[in-house]
Amino acid sequence: MNQQDFADIRKQWASDAGPVVDMLIDGNLVQASDGRAFACTDPYSGQDWGQVPLATEQDVDRAVRAAHRAFEEGVWRRKPAAQRVAVLRRFADLIEANARDIGLTAVRENGKLFSEMYYGVLAFAEDCRFFGTLAETVHGYTIDMPMPGYSAWTRREPIGVVAAITPWNTPLNLLGWKLFPALATGNSVIVKPSEFTPVSTLLVAKLAIEAGIPAGVLNVVTGAGEVGNWLISHALVDKIGFTGSGATGAKIAKVAAERHARVSLELGGKSPNIVFEDADIDEMLKWTVLSLFATAGQACNAGSRILVQRSIHDRFVEQLAATARNVRWGDPLDPETQMGPLSNRPQLAKVSAYFDCAREEGLSVVAGGGRPDHPGFFVQPTIYADAKPDSRLILEEIFGPVAVVIPFEDEAEAIRIANDTRFGLAAGVWTRDLARAHRMIEAVRAGTVWVNTYRVGTHAIPFGGFKASGIGRETGIEALEAFTEVKSVWVNHG
Ligand code: ADP
């Protein structure tokens, strides 16, 4: 997309109320049964657009019953795996063919850079292909029996009805991590996207029908937490895959525990990004722009605690502050923009409250620390220093373009500070010393460790958290395990 394209799209959006979209229940595109709807807000302009159905409890019940019926009848799970693969490949092709429109919709609903959203849609299609293909590799194993006359083996079977509850920060990719492995392994799925970003998911749901996913196998209901709660509380939901805040994750796990439903949770982080004195600083700063600022810090794996060896601390802080000040923030459609607005009004209020908190706590502001004078949900790229270990800005996930720099003396202290958190989602290590990199990989308690890079990923490698960052893993082979039950079979053949 070039400058002219983006200017044209902006003009069109300014005069366009946006689409009236439908939910997908039992193979039908429908409005809410009582006709109620809500609008999305464009975080760049602050203007409302679109009409999205606000599901009733009855709509949610219909979606769950349809998913259950489709599972019981076996219209999807009993298809030969090769046929499921063919449908999912068609689904992937359709997503790819519509990537530009879906990517633009994602920008309009969550304000992230078009470059990130567009490539995100292409990655979403690739995830569909990857997990679709894996459908043919889901099988159990046999063992050499110690008992004569017996055979035993295992089978991997779908769990049943899966509820996928997704967040607003990376709506499609975090959906794909649940939806595609769940479908590949033969489950039925009901998706409840975030109330801030439902439209891109609904566009994708339409394509699912075209791809040939049978009625009831994929359903999407829209609305806020209340709708999500109806869904996860439904007695016919066997498994919940959730990405979002720790507080909501805990509520969901409690509800699921009552009926022993399976749960995977991908929650928050306060990831350490650790810079040793021998690191390539320019490279580290480049990746900080790409991984922290390009998302306006709205990534669960954001490296928001930057640990720096004391010998290079002062100079590093100056360089980092200059980098933050030079970030080109603005319209996420503009190819020149490096950082867009925050995704929604509540998030703007939350990040602004942390700016106030930093002032009250007396932290040093080395860049940003406030809101620019601009419409939309913008905040400045922000770097703090001189925080006490018990500062809320060190302990809590902010989910904004905000990092705190913390000095350390040596490797032992870096490890102690890195692990001094209730989270354990990710970590970065910057050093040219290979042996040190390996010691850090082992010592840091986190689900992902990046060395001399940050926030790169692929569907072939698992992602998830230690400690309060979650339960279970998404992507990788582990994703197939998360959506299957193991059945052990014994046969006495005499
Ligand atoms: P955030 O604070 O980042 O918006 P949430 O954890 O509140 O994240 O939201 C993530 C997803 O969980 C959204 O789709 C939201 O609507 C949904 N949600 C919120 N509360 C509940 C709940 N009690 N039960 C089920 N889903 C919920």
Coordinates of C-alpha atoms and ligand atoms in Angstrom, one line a residue:
M1 CA 0.0 0.0 0.0
N2 CA 1.4 3.4 -0.9
Q3 CA 0.7 6.9 0.4
Q4 CA -2.1 7.6 -2.1
D5 CA -3.9 4.3 -1.2
F6 CA -3.8 5.1 2.4
A7 CA -5.0 8.7 1.9
D8 CA -7.9 7.3 -0.2
I9 CA -8.9 4.7 2.4
R10 CA -8.9 7.3 5.2
K11 CA -11.2 9.6 3.1
Q12 CA -13.5 6.7 2.4
W13 CA -13.6 5.6 6.1
A14 CA -14.4 9.2 7.2
S15 CA -17.6 9.2 5.1
D16 CA -18.5 5.5 5.5
A17 CA -20.5 4.2 8.4
G18 CA -18.9 0.7 8.0
P19 CA -20.6 -2.6 7.4
V20 CA -23.4 -4.3 9.2
V21 CA -21.9 -7.7 10.0
D22 CA -23.5 -11.0 11.0
M23 CA -22.6 -13.7 13.5
L24 CA -22.2 -17.3 12.4
I25 CA -24.5 -19.7 14.1
D26 CA -25.2 -23.3 12.9
G27 CA -24.0 -22.4 9.3
N28 CA -26.2 -19.3 9.1
L29 CA -25.2 -15.6 9.1
V30 CA -27.5 -14.0 11.6
Q31 CA -28.1 -10.9 13.7
A32 CA -28.8 -11.1 17.4
S33 CA -32.2 -12.7 18.2
D34 CA -33.4 -9.5 19.8
G35 CA -31.8 -7.3 17.1
R36 CA -29.4 -5.4 19.4
A37 CA -26.0 -4.4 18.0
F38 CA -23.0 -2.3 19.0
A39 CA -20.4 -0.2 17.1
C40 CA -16.6 -0.5 16.9
T41 CA -14.4 2.5 17.3
D42 CA -11.5 3.5 15.1
P43 CA -8.6 4.2 17.6
Y44 CA -7.0 6.6 15.1
S45 CA -9.9 8.9 14.6
G46 CA -11.9 8.0 17.7
Q47 CA -15.0 7.6 15.5
D48 CA -17.5 4.8 15.7
W49 CA -18.2 2.6 12.7
G50 CA -19.9 -0.7 11.8
Q51 CA -22.8 -2.6 13.5
V52 CA -22.0 -5.8 15.2
P53 CA -24.6 -8.1 16.7
L54 CA -24.8 -8.2 20.5
A55 CA -25.5 -11.9 21.1
T56 CA -28.2 -12.9 23.6
E57 CA -27.9 -15.9 26.0
Q58 CA -30.3 -17.7 23.7
D59 CA -27.9 -17.0 20.7
V60 CA -25.0 -18.4 22.7
D61 CA -27.0 -21.5 23.6
R62 CA -28.0 -22.1 20.0
A63 CA -24.4 -21.8 18.9
V64 CA -23.2 -24.3 21.6
R65 CA -26.0 -26.8 20.8
A66 CA -25.2 -26.6 17.1
A67 CA -21.5 -27.2 17.8
H68 CA -22.5 -30.2 20.1
R69 CA -24.8 -31.6 17.5
A70 CA -22.2 -31.3 14.7
F71 CA -19.7 -33.1 17.0
E72 CA -22.2 -35.9 18.0
E73 CA -23.2 -36.5 14.3
G74 CA -19.5 -36.6 13.4
V75 CA -19.9 -34.4 10.3
W76 CA -16.4 -33.1 10.7
R77 CA -14.5 -35.4 13.1
R78 CA -15.4 -38.5 11.2
K79 CA -14.3 -37.1 7.9
P80 CA -11.1 -38.7 6.7
A81 CA -8.3 -36.5 7.9
A82 CA -7.3 -35.9 4.2
Q83 CA -10.7 -34.3 3.6
R84 CA -10.4 -32.0 6.6
V85 CA -6.9 -31.0 5.3
A86 CA -8.5 -30.1 1.9
V87 CA -11.1 -27.9 3.5
L88 CA -8.6 -26.2 5.8
R89 CA -6.3 -25.6 2.8
R90 CA -9.3 -24.0 0.9
F91 CA -10.0 -21.9 4.0
A92 CA -6.3 -20.7 4.0
D93 CA -6.5 -19.8 0.3
L94 CA -9.6 -17.8 0.8
I95 CA -8.1 -15.9 3.8
E96 CA -5.0 -15.2 1.7
A97 CA -7.0 -14.0 -1.2
N98 CA -8.9 -11.6 1.1
A99 CA -5.8 -10.5 3.2
R100 CA -5.9 -6.9 2.2
D101 CA -9.5 -6.3 3.2
I102 CA -9.2 -8.3 6.4
G103 CA -5.9 -6.5 7.2
L104 CA -7.6 -3.1 6.7
T105 CA -10.5 -4.1 8.9
A106 CA -8.1 -5.2 11.6
V107 CA -6.4 -1.8 11.4
R108 CA -9.8 0.0 11.6
E109 CA -10.8 -1.9 14.7
N110 CA -7.5 -2.0 16.6
G111 CA -5.3 0.7 15.3
K112 CA -2.1 -1.4 14.8
L113 CA 0.2 -0.8 11.8
F114 CA -1.2 -2.1 8.5
S115 CA 2.2 -3.7 7.9
E116 CA 1.8 -5.8 11.1
M117 CA -1.9 -6.5 10.5
Y118 CA -1.5 -7.4 6.8
Y119 CA 1.4 -9.8 7.4
G120 CA -0.5 -11.0 10.4
V121 CA -3.4 -12.1 8.1
L122 CA -0.9 -13.9 5.8
A123 CA 0.6 -15.6 8.8
F124 CA -3.0 -16.5 9.9
A125 CA -3.5 -18.2 6.5
E126 CA -0.2 -20.0 6.9
D127 CA -1.2 -21.2 10.4
C128 CA -4.4 -22.6 8.9
R129 CA -2.3 -24.6 6.3
F130 CA 0.2 -25.8 8.9
F131 CA -2.4 -27.1 11.4
G132 CA -4.6 -28.3 8.5
T133 CA -1.7 -30.4 7.2
L134 CA -0.9 -31.7 10.7
A135 CA -4.5 -33.2 10.8
E136 CA -3.1 -36.2 9.0
T137 CA -0.4 -36.8 11.6
V138 CA -2.6 -37.0 14.7
H139 CA -2.2 -40.5 15.9
G140 CA -1.4 -42.5 19.0
Y141 CA 1.2 -45.3 19.5
T142 CA 1.6 -48.9 20.2
I143 CA 3.9 -50.6 22.7
D144 CA 5.6 -54.0 22.9
M145 CA 3.2 -55.8 25.3
P146 CA 4.6 -57.5 28.4
M147 CA 1.4 -59.7 28.5
P148 CA 1.0 -62.5 26.0
G149 CA -2.4 -62.5 24.2
Y150 CA -3.0 -58.8 24.6
S151 CA -2.6 -55.7 22.4
A152 CA -2.7 -52.1 23.6
W153 CA -2.4 -48.8 21.8
T154 CA -3.4 -45.2 22.2
R155 CA -5.7 -43.0 20.0
R156 CA -5.9 -39.2 20.0
E157 CA -9.5 -38.1 19.8
P158 CA -11.0 -34.6 19.6
I159 CA -12.2 -33.2 23.0
G160 CA -15.6 -32.1 21.7
V161 CA -17.0 -28.5 21.9
V162 CA -14.3 -25.8 22.2
A163 CA -14.9 -22.2 23.2
A164 CA -12.3 -19.8 21.9
I165 CA -12.2 -16.5 23.7
T166 CA -9.9 -14.0 22.0
P167 CA -8.4 -10.6 22.9
W168 CA -8.2 -7.3 20.9
N169 CA -4.5 -6.9 20.6
T170 CA -3.8 -9.5 17.9
P171 CA -7.3 -10.7 17.2
L172 CA -6.7 -13.1 14.2
N173 CA -3.4 -14.7 15.0
L174 CA -4.4 -15.5 18.6
L175 CA -7.7 -16.9 17.2
G176 CA -5.8 -19.0 14.6
W177 CA -3.7 -20.6 17.4
K178 CA -6.9 -22.0 18.9
L179 CA -9.2 -22.4 15.9
F180 CA -6.9 -24.2 13.4
P181 CA -5.5 -26.9 15.7
A182 CA -9.0 -27.4 17.2
L183 CA -10.5 -27.9 13.7
A184 CA -7.6 -30.0 12.5
T185 CA -8.2 -32.5 15.3
G186 CA -12.0 -32.7 14.7
N187 CA -13.5 -30.5 17.4
S188 CA -16.4 -28.1 17.0
V189 CA -15.7 -24.5 17.9
I190 CA -17.5 -21.4 19.1
V191 CA -15.5 -18.2 18.9
K192 CA -16.2 -15.1 21.0
P193 CA -13.9 -12.4 19.8
S194 CA -13.1 -9.3 21.8
E195 CA -15.9 -6.7 21.8
F196 CA -13.3 -4.2 20.5
T197 CA -12.2 -6.2 17.5
P198 CA -15.0 -8.5 16.3
V199 CA -15.3 -7.6 12.6
S200 CA -12.1 -9.2 11.3
T201 CA -13.2 -12.5 12.9
L202 CA -16.6 -12.3 11.4
L203 CA -15.1 -11.7 7.9
V204 CA -13.1 -14.9 8.4
A205 CA -16.2 -16.8 9.6
K206 CA -17.9 -16.0 6.3
L207 CA -15.0 -17.5 4.4
A208 CA -15.3 -20.7 6.5
I209 CA -18.7 -21.4 5.0
E210 CA -17.3 -20.9 1.5
A211 CA -14.4 -23.2 2.3
G212 CA -16.9 -26.0 3.2
I213 CA -16.7 -26.2 6.9
P214 CA -20.0 -27.9 7.8
A215 CA -22.8 -26.1 9.6
G216 CA -22.3 -26.0 13.4
V217 CA -18.5 -26.9 13.3
L218 CA -17.6 -23.2 13.5
N219 CA -19.7 -20.6 15.1
V220 CA -19.0 -17.0 16.1
V221 CA -20.9 -15.1 18.7
T222 CA -20.1 -11.4 19.5
G223 CA -20.4 -9.2 22.5
A224 CA -18.5 -8.3 25.6
G225 CA -17.6 -10.3 28.8
E226 CA -21.2 -11.2 29.6
V227 CA -21.5 -13.1 26.3
G228 CA -18.1 -14.7 26.9
N229 CA -19.3 -15.8 30.4
W230 CA -22.5 -17.4 29.0
L231 CA -20.3 -19.3 26.6
I232 CA -17.7 -20.6 29.0
S233 CA -20.4 -21.5 31.6
H234 CA -22.4 -23.6 29.2
A235 CA -22.5 -27.2 30.3
L236 CA -21.9 -28.5 26.8
V237 CA -18.6 -26.7 26.4
D238 CA -15.8 -29.2 27.0
K239 CA -12.7 -27.1 26.5
I240 CA -11.9 -23.4 26.8
G241 CA -9.0 -21.7 25.0
F242 CA -8.5 -18.2 26.3
T243 CA -6.1 -15.3 25.7
G244 CA -6.5 -12.2 27.7
S245 CA -5.9 -10.6 31.1
G246 CA -4.9 -12.6 34.2
A247 CA -8.0 -11.5 36.1
T248 CA -10.4 -12.8 33.4
G249 CA -8.3 -15.9 33.0
A250 CA -8.7 -16.7 36.7
K251 CA -12.5 -16.2 36.5
I252 CA -12.7 -18.6 33.5
A253 CA -10.5 -21.2 35.2
K254 CA -12.8 -21.2 38.2
V255 CA -16.0 -21.6 36.1
A256 CA -14.3 -24.4 34.1
A257 CA -13.1 -26.2 37.3
E258 CA -16.7 -26.5 38.5
R259 CA -17.5 -29.0 35.7
H260 CA -13.9 -30.1 35.1
A261 CA -13.8 -28.6 31.6
R262 CA -10.3 -28.4 30.0
V263 CA -8.7 -25.0 30.0
S264 CA -5.7 -23.4 28.2
L265 CA -4.8 -19.9 29.3
E266 CA -2.4 -17.4 27.6
L267 CA -2.2 -14.5 30.0
G268 CA 0.0 -11.5 30.6
G269 CA 3.7 -10.8 31.0
K270 CA 6.3 -8.4 32.2
S271 CA 9.1 -9.8 30.2
P272 CA 12.8 -8.9 30.9
N273 CA 14.9 -7.9 27.9
I274 CA 18.4 -8.2 29.2
V275 CA 21.3 -6.2 27.7
F276 CA 24.9 -7.2 28.6
E277 CA 27.8 -4.9 28.1
D278 CA 29.1 -6.8 25.1
A279 CA 25.7 -6.6 23.2
D280 CA 25.2 -5.1 19.8
I281 CA 23.3 -2.1 21.0
D282 CA 22.2 -0.8 17.6
E283 CA 20.6 -4.2 16.9
M284 CA 18.9 -4.3 20.3
L285 CA 17.4 -0.8 19.7
K286 CA 16.2 -1.7 16.2
W287 CA 14.3 -4.7 17.7
T288 CA 12.9 -2.6 20.5
V289 CA 11.3 -0.4 17.9
L290 CA 9.9 -3.4 16.0
S291 CA 8.8 -5.4 19.1
L292 CA 7.8 -2.8 21.7
F293 CA 6.8 0.3 19.8
A294 CA 5.4 -1.1 16.6
T295 CA 2.6 -2.7 18.6
A296 CA 2.4 0.3 20.9
G297 CA 3.4 -2.2 23.6
Q298 CA 0.1 -4.1 23.2
A299 CA 1.7 -7.5 23.0
C300 CA 1.7 -10.0 25.9
N301 CA 5.3 -10.7 25.2
A302 CA 6.5 -7.1 25.1
G303 CA 10.0 -6.6 26.6
S304 CA 8.8 -4.0 29.0
R305 CA 11.5 -4.5 31.7
I306 CA 14.8 -3.6 30.1
L307 CA 17.7 -4.9 32.3
V308 CA 21.0 -3.2 31.4
Q309 CA 24.5 -3.9 32.7
R310 CA 25.6 -1.0 34.9
S311 CA 28.9 -0.5 33.0
I312 CA 26.9 0.7 29.9
H313 CA 23.8 1.9 31.7
D314 CA 24.0 5.7 31.3
R315 CA 25.0 5.7 27.7
F316 CA 22.4 3.0 26.9
V317 CA 19.6 5.0 28.5
E318 CA 20.5 8.0 26.4
Q319 CA 20.5 5.9 23.2
L320 CA 17.2 4.2 24.1
A321 CA 15.6 7.6 25.0
A322 CA 16.7 9.0 21.6
T323 CA 15.3 6.0 19.9
A324 CA 11.9 6.4 21.7
R325 CA 11.7 10.1 20.9
N326 CA 12.4 9.4 17.2
V327 CA 9.7 6.8 16.8
R328 CA 7.4 8.0 14.0
W329 CA 3.9 7.7 15.5
G330 CA 0.8 8.4 13.5
D331 CA -1.7 6.9 11.1
P332 CA -1.3 3.1 11.2
L333 CA -2.2 3.0 7.5
D334 CA 0.7 5.2 6.5
P335 CA 3.7 2.9 5.4
E336 CA 6.1 5.4 7.1
T337 CA 4.5 5.1 10.6
Q338 CA 6.3 3.1 13.2
M339 CA 3.7 3.2 16.0
G340 CA -0.1 3.6 15.9
P341 CA -2.5 4.6 18.7
L342 CA -3.6 2.4 21.6
S343 CA -6.4 0.1 20.5
N344 CA -9.3 1.3 22.6
R345 CA -10.5 3.9 25.1
P346 CA -10.2 1.8 28.3
Q347 CA -6.6 1.0 27.3
L348 CA -5.9 4.7 26.9
A349 CA -7.3 5.3 30.4
K350 CA -5.2 2.4 31.8
V351 CA -1.9 3.5 30.3
S352 CA -2.6 7.2 31.3
A353 CA -3.1 6.0 34.9
Y354 CA 0.4 4.4 34.8
F355 CA 1.8 7.8 33.7
D356 CA 0.2 9.3 36.8
C357 CA 1.5 6.5 38.9
A358 CA 5.0 7.0 37.7
R359 CA 4.8 10.7 38.6
E360 CA 3.5 9.8 42.1
E361 CA 6.3 7.3 42.6
G362 CA 8.9 9.8 41.4
L363 CA 10.4 7.7 38.5
S364 CA 12.8 9.5 36.1
V365 CA 11.1 10.0 32.7
V366 CA 13.8 9.7 30.1
A367 CA 11.3 9.8 27.1
G368 CA 7.6 10.5 26.7
G369 CA 5.5 10.0 29.8
G370 CA 2.3 11.5 28.5
R371 CA -0.2 12.0 25.6
P372 CA 0.6 14.0 22.5
D373 CA -1.8 16.7 21.4
H374 CA -3.5 14.7 18.8
P375 CA -7.0 13.2 18.3
G376 CA -7.3 9.4 18.7
F377 CA -5.9 7.1 21.4
F378 CA -2.2 8.1 21.2
V379 CA 0.3 8.0 24.0
Q380 CA 4.1 8.8 23.7
P381 CA 6.7 6.1 23.5
T382 CA 7.9 6.2 27.1
I383 CA 11.0 5.1 28.9
Y384 CA 11.4 5.3 32.7
A385 CA 14.5 4.9 34.9
D386 CA 15.3 4.9 38.6
A387 CA 12.4 2.7 39.6
K388 CA 12.4 0.9 43.0
P389 CA 12.0 -2.9 42.8
D390 CA 8.5 -2.6 44.2
S391 CA 7.4 0.1 41.7
R392 CA 4.0 -0.8 40.1
L393 CA 5.6 0.0 36.8
I394 CA 8.0 -2.9 37.3
L395 CA 5.6 -5.3 38.8
E396 CA 2.4 -4.8 36.6
E397 CA 1.7 -5.3 33.0
I398 CA 0.9 -2.0 31.4
F399 CA 0.2 -3.0 27.8
G400 CA 1.4 0.3 26.3
P401 CA 4.6 1.6 24.7
V402 CA 6.2 1.9 28.0
A403 CA 9.5 0.3 29.3
V404 CA 11.4 0.7 32.6
V405 CA 15.2 0.4 32.5
I406 CA 16.7 -1.5 35.5
P407 CA 20.5 -1.7 36.0
F408 CA 22.3 -4.9 37.1
E409 CA 25.9 -5.6 38.0
D410 CA 26.6 -9.1 36.8
E411 CA 25.0 -12.2 35.4
A412 CA 23.8 -13.4 38.8
E413 CA 22.0 -10.2 39.5
A414 CA 20.5 -10.1 36.0
I415 CA 19.0 -13.6 36.6
R416 CA 17.7 -12.6 40.0
I417 CA 15.9 -9.5 38.7
A418 CA 14.7 -11.2 35.5
N419 CA 13.0 -13.9 37.6
D420 CA 11.7 -11.6 40.3
T421 CA 8.2 -11.4 38.8
R422 CA 5.0 -13.4 39.0
F423 CA 5.0 -13.7 35.2
G424 CA 7.0 -16.0 33.0
L425 CA 6.0 -15.5 29.4
A426 CA 9.2 -14.4 27.5
A427 CA 12.6 -13.0 27.9
G428 CA 15.3 -11.4 25.6
V429 CA 19.1 -11.8 26.1
W430 CA 21.6 -9.6 24.3
T431 CA 25.2 -10.7 24.3
R432 CA 28.0 -11.8 22.0
D433 CA 29.1 -14.4 24.5
L434 CA 27.7 -17.8 23.5
A435 CA 28.4 -19.5 26.8
R436 CA 26.7 -16.7 28.7
A437 CA 23.7 -16.8 26.3
H438 CA 23.3 -20.6 27.1
R439 CA 23.6 -20.0 30.9
M440 CA 20.9 -17.3 30.6
I441 CA 18.6 -19.6 28.5
E442 CA 18.7 -22.1 31.3
A443 CA 18.4 -19.7 34.2
V444 CA 15.5 -17.5 33.0
R445 CA 12.0 -18.8 34.0
A446 CA 10.0 -18.0 30.9
G447 CA 8.1 -19.9 28.2
T448 CA 10.2 -18.3 25.4
V449 CA 13.8 -17.0 25.4
W450 CA 15.0 -14.9 22.5
V451 CA 18.8 -14.4 22.1
N452 CA 19.9 -11.4 20.1
T453 CA 16.4 -10.9 18.7
Y454 CA 12.9 -10.3 20.1
R455 CA 9.3 -11.3 19.4
V456 CA 10.0 -13.5 16.3
G457 CA 7.8 -16.5 16.0
T458 CA 6.4 -19.3 13.9
H459 CA 3.5 -21.7 14.2
A460 CA 6.0 -24.6 14.4
I461 CA 7.4 -23.6 17.8
P462 CA 5.2 -23.6 20.9
F463 CA 4.2 -20.4 22.7
G464 CA 3.0 -20.0 26.3
G465 CA 3.9 -19.0 29.8
F466 CA 5.5 -20.2 33.0
K467 CA 4.0 -19.1 36.3
A468 CA 1.1 -16.5 36.1
S469 CA 1.6 -16.1 32.4
G470 CA -0.7 -19.1 31.6
I471 CA -1.4 -22.7 31.5
G472 CA -0.6 -24.9 28.4
R473 CA 1.0 -24.1 25.1
E474 CA -0.3 -22.9 21.8
T475 CA 1.2 -23.6 18.4
G476 CA 3.8 -26.3 17.7
I477 CA 2.9 -30.0 18.0
E478 CA 1.8 -29.1 21.6
A479 CA -1.3 -27.4 20.1
L480 CA -2.6 -30.7 18.8
E481 CA -2.2 -32.2 22.3
A482 CA -4.2 -29.2 23.7
F483 CA -7.2 -30.1 21.6
T484 CA -7.2 -33.9 21.9
E485 CA -7.9 -36.5 24.6
V486 CA -5.8 -39.7 24.7
K487 CA -7.7 -43.0 24.7
S488 CA -5.9 -46.2 25.7
V489 CA -7.2 -49.3 24.1
W490 CA -6.7 -52.9 25.4
V491 CA -7.7 -56.0 23.4
N492 CA -7.5 -59.6 24.7
H493 CA -7.1 -61.6 21.6
G494 CA -6.2 -64.8 23.4
Ligands
ADP1 P1 -8.5 -7.0 28.4 O1 -8.5 -6.6 29.8 O2 -7.2 -7.1 27.8 O3 -9.5 -6.4 27.5 P2 -10.0 -9.4 29.0 O4 -9.4 -10.5 29.6 O5 -11.0 -8.6 29.8 O6 -8.8 -8.5 28.4 O7 -10.7 -9.8 27.6 C1 -10.3 -10.9 26.8 C2 -11.5 -11.6 26.2 O8 -12.2 -12.2 27.3 C3 -12.5 -10.7 25.5 O9 -13.0 -11.4 24.4 C4 -13.5 -10.4 26.6 O10 -14.8 -10.1 26.0 C5 -13.6 -11.8 27.2 N1 -14.1 -11.8 28.6 C6 -14.1 -10.8 29.5 N2 -14.7 -11.2 30.7 C7 -15.1 -12.5 30.5 C8 -15.7 -13.4 31.3 N3 -16.1 -13.2 32.6 N4 -16.0 -14.7 30.8 C9 -15.6 -15.0 29.5 N5 -15.0 -14.1 28.7 C10 -14.7 -12.8 29.2

